[in-house]
Amino acid sequence: MAKVLIVEDDATIRTGVLKALAGRGHVVVAAATALDGLKLAVAEAPDVVLLDLGLPDLDGREALRMLRAVSQVPVIVVTARRTEGEMVRALDAGADDYVVKPYGAEQIDARIRAVLRRTAPPEPVSLVVEADGVRIDPRARTATLDGAALELTPREYDLLHYLVARAGEVVTKRELLTEVWQVAYTAADKTVDVHLSWLRRKLGETAQEPRRIHTVRRVGVRFGRV
Ligand code: CA
């Protein structure tokens, strides 16, 4: 689900919300003061912040302003009073939504999901890529070879997608590790080789008799018939 930062000085409320949200599958971090909250907002990079406007160390709007200076994270402000002026000022100061105490776990969970939906970047336009009989449909996460479905693991799928999208180009193993696995490259790492060999088997070829995945010695691989 989401990583939620709760900034709330009331220990009972803080613990209650923390447990309720964790029980709904969120990862929750909590702070009791505005300054600790600001630190956690930077250190933990939460997906959303629940910010109590009545904190002991800083005025709520000041806390919100400082948070906005260091992060674009969506913020739901929590107020104790249903005063329209306070909410409007909070929204003007950069809050994305507000709730009024007392609030239930269900309500706050719904608000969190709504804020995340609103602030999510638009889905990238997913384009089907195709080369040498292999067709990848990113929207359905399916791959076919000459029209027949390929049974791929998620990693094999990502690897094949990456290669087919760059058909004809030499792709280095370093690039595959950092882009497909998102880990740092070490020369001894055989992850890429192992997955390439599995992928080759599923495409009906071997490193010795390649058809689509060609080894470019000391550099990497290239997808596509020569
Ligand atoms: Ca408070």
mmCIF file of C-alpha atoms and ligand atoms in Angstrom:
data_model
loop_
_atom_site.group_PDB
_atom_site.id
_atom_site.type_symbol
_atom_site.label_atom_id
_atom_site.label_comp_id
_atom_site.label_asym_id
_atom_site.label_seq_id
_atom_site.Cartn_x
_atom_site.Cartn_y
_atom_site.Cartn_z
ATOM 1 C CA MET A 1 0.000 0.000 0.000
ATOM 2 C CA ALA A 2 1.575 3.287 1.040
ATOM 3 C CA LYS A 3 4.285 4.531 3.347
ATOM 4 C CA VAL A 4 2.567 6.916 5.731
ATOM 5 C CA LEU A 5 4.188 9.417 8.083
ATOM 6 C CA ILE A 6 2.046 10.426 11.059
ATOM 7 C CA VAL A 7 2.987 13.613 12.877
ATOM 8 C CA GLU A 8 0.853 13.731 15.999
ATOM 9 C CA ASP A 9 1.770 14.696 19.548
ATOM 10 C CA ASP A 10 -1.103 12.851 21.225
ATOM 11 C CA ALA A 11 0.401 9.438 21.961
ATOM 12 C CA THR A 12 -2.975 7.695 22.154
ATOM 13 C CA ILE A 13 -4.100 8.963 18.765
ATOM 14 C CA ARG A 14 -0.663 8.390 17.245
ATOM 15 C CA THR A 15 -0.485 4.785 18.393
ATOM 16 C CA GLY A 16 -4.099 4.119 17.440
ATOM 17 C CA VAL A 17 -3.711 5.468 13.900
ATOM 18 C CA LEU A 18 -0.372 3.729 13.511
ATOM 19 C CA LYS A 19 -1.843 0.358 14.429
ATOM 20 C CA ALA A 20 -4.976 0.866 12.329
ATOM 21 C CA LEU A 21 -3.030 1.840 9.211
ATOM 22 C CA ALA A 22 -0.402 -0.850 9.687
ATOM 23 C CA GLY A 23 -3.281 -3.316 10.010
ATOM 24 C CA ARG A 24 -4.499 -2.181 6.616
ATOM 25 C CA GLY A 25 -1.154 -2.962 5.039
ATOM 26 C CA HIS A 26 0.480 0.469 5.150
ATOM 27 C CA VAL A 27 4.039 1.017 6.287
ATOM 28 C CA VAL A 28 3.802 3.617 9.028
ATOM 29 C CA VAL A 29 6.390 5.890 10.610
ATOM 30 C CA ALA A 30 5.475 8.336 13.340
ATOM 31 C CA ALA A 31 6.763 11.514 14.963
ATOM 32 C CA ALA A 32 5.479 13.428 17.982
ATOM 33 C CA THR A 33 6.822 16.862 17.035
ATOM 34 C CA ALA A 34 6.907 18.962 13.880
ATOM 35 C CA LEU A 35 10.708 18.995 13.779
ATOM 36 C CA ASP A 36 10.966 15.229 14.115
ATOM 37 C CA GLY A 37 8.263 14.956 11.475
ATOM 38 C CA LEU A 38 10.244 17.139 9.066
ATOM 39 C CA LYS A 39 13.319 14.994 9.635
ATOM 40 C CA LEU A 40 11.366 11.801 8.940
ATOM 41 C CA ALA A 41 9.706 13.345 5.882
ATOM 42 C CA VAL A 42 13.181 13.721 4.385
ATOM 43 C CA ALA A 43 14.782 10.547 5.747
ATOM 44 C CA GLU A 44 11.888 8.157 5.073
ATOM 45 C CA ALA A 45 10.442 9.687 1.878
ATOM 46 C CA PRO A 46 6.854 8.736 2.769
ATOM 47 C CA ASP A 47 4.099 8.581 0.127
ATOM 48 C CA VAL A 48 1.776 10.673 2.253
ATOM 49 C CA VAL A 49 1.942 12.662 5.510
ATOM 50 C CA LEU A 50 -0.789 12.994 8.130
ATOM 51 C CA LEU A 51 0.012 16.266 9.843
ATOM 52 C CA ASP A 52 -1.673 17.341 13.043
ATOM 53 C CA LEU A 53 -1.988 21.126 13.003
ATOM 54 C CA GLY A 54 -1.835 21.360 16.801
ATOM 55 C CA LEU A 55 1.740 20.397 17.575
ATOM 56 C CA PRO A 56 3.737 21.552 20.612
ATOM 57 C CA ASP A 57 6.827 22.910 18.884
ATOM 58 C CA LEU A 58 5.580 24.627 15.738
ATOM 59 C CA ASP A 59 2.373 26.195 14.520
ATOM 60 C CA GLY A 60 0.695 23.768 12.107
ATOM 61 C CA ARG A 61 0.817 26.054 9.111
ATOM 62 C CA GLU A 62 4.464 26.852 9.813
ATOM 63 C CA ALA A 63 5.173 23.104 9.933
ATOM 64 C CA LEU A 64 3.339 22.674 6.646
ATOM 65 C CA ARG A 65 5.274 25.521 5.050
ATOM 66 C CA MET A 66 8.595 24.006 6.171
ATOM 67 C CA LEU A 67 7.529 20.586 4.947
ATOM 68 C CA ARG A 68 6.631 22.050 1.573
ATOM 69 C CA ALA A 69 10.090 23.607 1.382
ATOM 70 C CA VAL A 70 11.753 20.186 1.534
ATOM 71 C CA SER A 71 9.203 17.831 -0.011
ATOM 72 C CA GLN A 72 6.331 17.622 -2.483
ATOM 73 C CA VAL A 73 4.799 14.703 -0.558
ATOM 74 C CA PRO A 74 0.977 14.802 -0.373
ATOM 75 C CA VAL A 75 -0.150 16.108 3.028
ATOM 76 C CA ILE A 76 -3.418 15.479 4.814
ATOM 77 C CA VAL A 77 -3.769 17.936 7.671
ATOM 78 C CA VAL A 78 -5.584 16.930 10.814
ATOM 79 C CA THR A 79 -7.443 19.566 12.790
ATOM 80 C CA ALA A 80 -9.203 19.341 16.108
ATOM 81 C CA ARG A 81 -11.840 21.886 15.233
ATOM 82 C CA ARG A 82 -14.229 22.050 12.352
ATOM 83 C CA THR A 83 -13.471 25.651 11.588
ATOM 84 C CA GLU A 84 -13.680 26.453 7.961
ATOM 85 C CA GLY A 85 -11.084 29.203 8.167
ATOM 86 C CA GLU A 86 -8.431 26.911 9.538
ATOM 87 C CA MET A 87 -9.011 24.305 6.826
ATOM 88 C CA VAL A 88 -8.979 26.865 4.045
ATOM 89 C CA ARG A 89 -5.723 28.315 5.371
ATOM 90 C CA ALA A 90 -4.212 24.827 5.557
ATOM 91 C CA LEU A 91 -5.257 24.014 2.020
ATOM 92 C CA ASP A 92 -3.902 27.380 0.885
ATOM 93 C CA ALA A 93 -0.629 26.585 2.629
ATOM 94 C CA GLY A 94 -0.209 23.486 0.506
ATOM 95 C CA ALA A 95 -2.184 20.685 2.144
ATOM 96 C CA ASP A 96 -3.828 18.212 -0.208
ATOM 97 C CA ASP A 97 -6.724 17.289 2.052
ATOM 98 C CA TYR A 98 -7.849 17.534 5.680
ATOM 99 C CA VAL A 99 -9.666 15.510 8.276
ATOM 100 C CA VAL A 100 -11.265 16.612 11.512
ATOM 101 C CA LYS A 101 -10.715 14.812 14.807
ATOM 102 C CA PRO A 102 -11.996 12.428 15.897
ATOM 103 C CA TYR A 103 -11.650 10.351 12.762
ATOM 104 C CA GLY A 104 -11.868 6.623 12.140
ATOM 105 C CA ALA A 105 -9.248 4.378 10.578
ATOM 106 C CA GLU A 106 -11.546 3.667 7.647
ATOM 107 C CA GLN A 107 -12.013 7.352 6.950
ATOM 108 C CA ILE A 108 -8.303 8.152 7.102
ATOM 109 C CA ASP A 109 -7.475 5.144 4.931
ATOM 110 C CA ALA A 110 -9.991 6.299 2.318
ATOM 111 C CA ARG A 111 -8.513 9.819 2.378
ATOM 112 C CA ILE A 112 -5.002 8.429 1.975
ATOM 113 C CA ARG A 113 -6.033 6.370 -1.040
ATOM 114 C CA ALA A 114 -7.889 9.319 -2.566
ATOM 115 C CA VAL A 115 -4.915 11.663 -2.141
ATOM 116 C CA LEU A 116 -2.539 9.091 -3.608
ATOM 117 C CA ARG A 117 -4.856 8.582 -6.600
ATOM 118 C CA ARG A 118 -5.034 12.318 -7.207
ATOM 119 C CA THR A 119 -1.315 12.903 -6.879
ATOM 120 C CA ALA A 120 -0.129 9.797 -8.748
ATOM 121 C CA PRO A 121 1.698 10.569 -11.953
ATOM 122 C CA PRO A 122 -0.392 9.682 -15.005
ATOM 123 C CA GLU A 123 0.022 6.151 -16.286
ATOM 124 C CA PRO A 124 2.682 6.190 -18.946
ATOM 125 C CA VAL A 125 1.323 5.539 -22.384
ATOM 126 C CA SER A 126 2.245 1.935 -22.787
ATOM 127 C CA LEU A 127 3.355 1.025 -26.234
ATOM 128 C CA VAL A 128 3.484 -2.419 -27.686
ATOM 129 C CA VAL A 129 6.990 -3.203 -28.857
ATOM 130 C CA GLU A 130 7.744 -5.811 -31.465
ATOM 131 C CA ALA A 131 10.820 -7.191 -33.163
ATOM 132 C CA ASP A 132 11.620 -10.407 -34.990
ATOM 133 C CA GLY A 133 8.377 -12.130 -34.119
ATOM 134 C CA VAL A 134 8.463 -11.207 -30.433
ATOM 135 C CA ARG A 135 5.645 -8.925 -29.369
ATOM 136 C CA ILE A 136 5.471 -7.310 -25.925
ATOM 137 C CA ASP A 137 2.298 -5.713 -24.646
ATOM 138 C CA PRO A 138 3.220 -3.728 -21.506
ATOM 139 C CA ARG A 139 -0.380 -2.984 -20.596
ATOM 140 C CA ALA A 140 -1.269 -6.686 -20.370
ATOM 141 C CA ARG A 141 2.294 -7.678 -19.446
ATOM 142 C CA THR A 142 2.221 -10.381 -22.061
ATOM 143 C CA ALA A 143 4.822 -11.551 -24.519
ATOM 144 C CA THR A 144 4.300 -13.678 -27.608
ATOM 145 C CA LEU A 145 6.679 -15.386 -30.006
ATOM 146 C CA ASP A 146 5.257 -15.751 -33.515
ATOM 147 C CA GLY A 147 1.799 -15.336 -32.003
ATOM 148 C CA ALA A 148 2.219 -17.984 -29.271
ATOM 149 C CA ALA A 149 2.214 -16.858 -25.641
ATOM 150 C CA LEU A 150 5.563 -17.015 -23.847
ATOM 151 C CA GLU A 151 5.441 -18.188 -20.231
ATOM 152 C CA LEU A 152 7.885 -15.809 -18.583
ATOM 153 C CA THR A 153 8.738 -14.991 -15.006
ATOM 154 C CA PRO A 154 8.307 -11.293 -14.157
ATOM 155 C CA ARG A 155 12.067 -10.769 -14.439
ATOM 156 C CA GLU A 156 12.328 -12.594 -17.740
ATOM 157 C CA TYR A 157 9.463 -10.492 -19.014
ATOM 158 C CA ASP A 158 11.175 -7.253 -17.942
ATOM 159 C CA LEU A 159 14.441 -8.386 -19.484
ATOM 160 C CA LEU A 160 12.838 -9.353 -22.784
ATOM 161 C CA HIS A 161 10.840 -6.123 -22.863
ATOM 162 C CA TYR A 162 14.021 -4.119 -22.352
ATOM 163 C CA LEU A 163 15.859 -5.998 -25.113
ATOM 164 C CA VAL A 164 13.019 -5.919 -27.640
ATOM 165 C CA ALA A 165 12.450 -2.204 -27.034
ATOM 166 C CA ARG A 166 16.110 -1.715 -28.026
ATOM 167 C CA ALA A 167 16.223 -4.266 -30.832
ATOM 168 C CA GLY A 168 19.290 -3.809 -32.995
ATOM 169 C CA GLU A 169 21.215 -1.966 -30.270
ATOM 170 C CA VAL A 170 23.993 -3.415 -28.178
ATOM 171 C CA VAL A 171 22.911 -3.442 -24.527
ATOM 172 C CA THR A 172 25.583 -3.888 -21.851
ATOM 173 C CA LYS A 173 25.189 -6.178 -18.859
ATOM 174 C CA ARG A 174 25.825 -3.183 -16.640
ATOM 175 C CA GLU A 175 22.870 -1.426 -18.231
ATOM 176 C CA LEU A 176 20.657 -4.504 -17.806
ATOM 177 C CA LEU A 177 21.561 -4.822 -14.142
ATOM 178 C CA THR A 178 20.964 -1.179 -13.382
ATOM 179 C CA GLU A 179 17.836 -0.773 -15.551
ATOM 180 C CA VAL A 180 16.098 -4.148 -15.248
ATOM 181 C CA TRP A 181 17.306 -5.287 -11.818
ATOM 182 C CA GLN A 182 18.032 -1.807 -10.483
ATOM 183 C CA VAL A 183 21.131 -2.947 -8.670
ATOM 184 C CA ALA A 184 24.747 -1.855 -8.988
ATOM 185 C CA TYR A 185 26.945 -3.718 -11.424
ATOM 186 C CA THR A 186 29.747 -6.012 -10.364
ATOM 187 C CA ALA A 187 31.767 -7.876 -12.965
ATOM 188 C CA ALA A 188 31.375 -11.173 -11.093
ATOM 189 C CA ASP A 189 27.599 -10.975 -11.148
ATOM 190 C CA LYS A 190 26.155 -13.822 -13.206
ATOM 191 C CA THR A 191 22.512 -12.786 -12.704
ATOM 192 C CA VAL A 192 22.178 -11.396 -16.208
ATOM 193 C CA ASP A 193 23.863 -14.408 -17.844
ATOM 194 C CA VAL A 194 21.645 -16.830 -15.982
ATOM 195 C CA HIS A 195 18.448 -15.018 -16.934
ATOM 196 C CA LEU A 196 19.590 -14.594 -20.527
ATOM 197 C CA SER A 197 20.144 -18.331 -20.752
ATOM 198 C CA TRP A 198 16.637 -19.036 -19.366
ATOM 199 C CA LEU A 199 15.176 -16.501 -21.750
ATOM 200 C CA ARG A 200 17.020 -18.070 -24.687
ATOM 201 C CA ARG A 201 15.624 -21.468 -23.800
ATOM 202 C CA LYS A 202 12.105 -20.070 -23.845
ATOM 203 C CA LEU A 203 12.760 -18.453 -27.204
ATOM 204 C CA GLY A 204 14.002 -21.809 -28.491
ATOM 205 C CA GLU A 205 17.671 -20.929 -28.865
ATOM 206 C CA THR A 206 21.003 -21.248 -27.091
ATOM 207 C CA ALA A 207 24.058 -19.042 -26.683
ATOM 208 C CA GLN A 208 25.882 -21.359 -29.088
ATOM 209 C CA GLU A 209 23.131 -21.154 -31.680
ATOM 210 C CA PRO A 210 21.533 -17.767 -31.149
ATOM 211 C CA ARG A 211 18.633 -16.616 -33.244
ATOM 212 C CA ARG A 212 17.472 -13.437 -31.567
ATOM 213 C CA ILE A 213 19.670 -12.807 -28.519
ATOM 214 C CA HIS A 214 23.219 -12.331 -29.745
ATOM 215 C CA THR A 215 26.233 -12.083 -27.476
ATOM 216 C CA VAL A 216 28.504 -9.188 -28.291
ATOM 217 C CA ARG A 217 31.767 -10.306 -26.770
ATOM 218 C CA ARG A 218 33.022 -8.316 -23.792
ATOM 219 C CA VAL A 219 30.205 -5.820 -24.269
ATOM 220 C CA GLY A 220 26.764 -7.315 -23.794
ATOM 221 C CA VAL A 221 23.928 -8.533 -25.974
ATOM 222 C CA ARG A 222 21.900 -7.409 -28.936
ATOM 223 C CA PHE A 223 18.345 -8.479 -29.696
ATOM 224 C CA GLY A 224 17.415 -9.143 -33.278
ATOM 225 C CA ARG A 225 18.361 -11.281 -36.211
ATOM 226 C CA VAL A 226 21.531 -10.176 -37.945
HETATM 227 CA CA CA B 1 -2.146 17.853 18.791
#
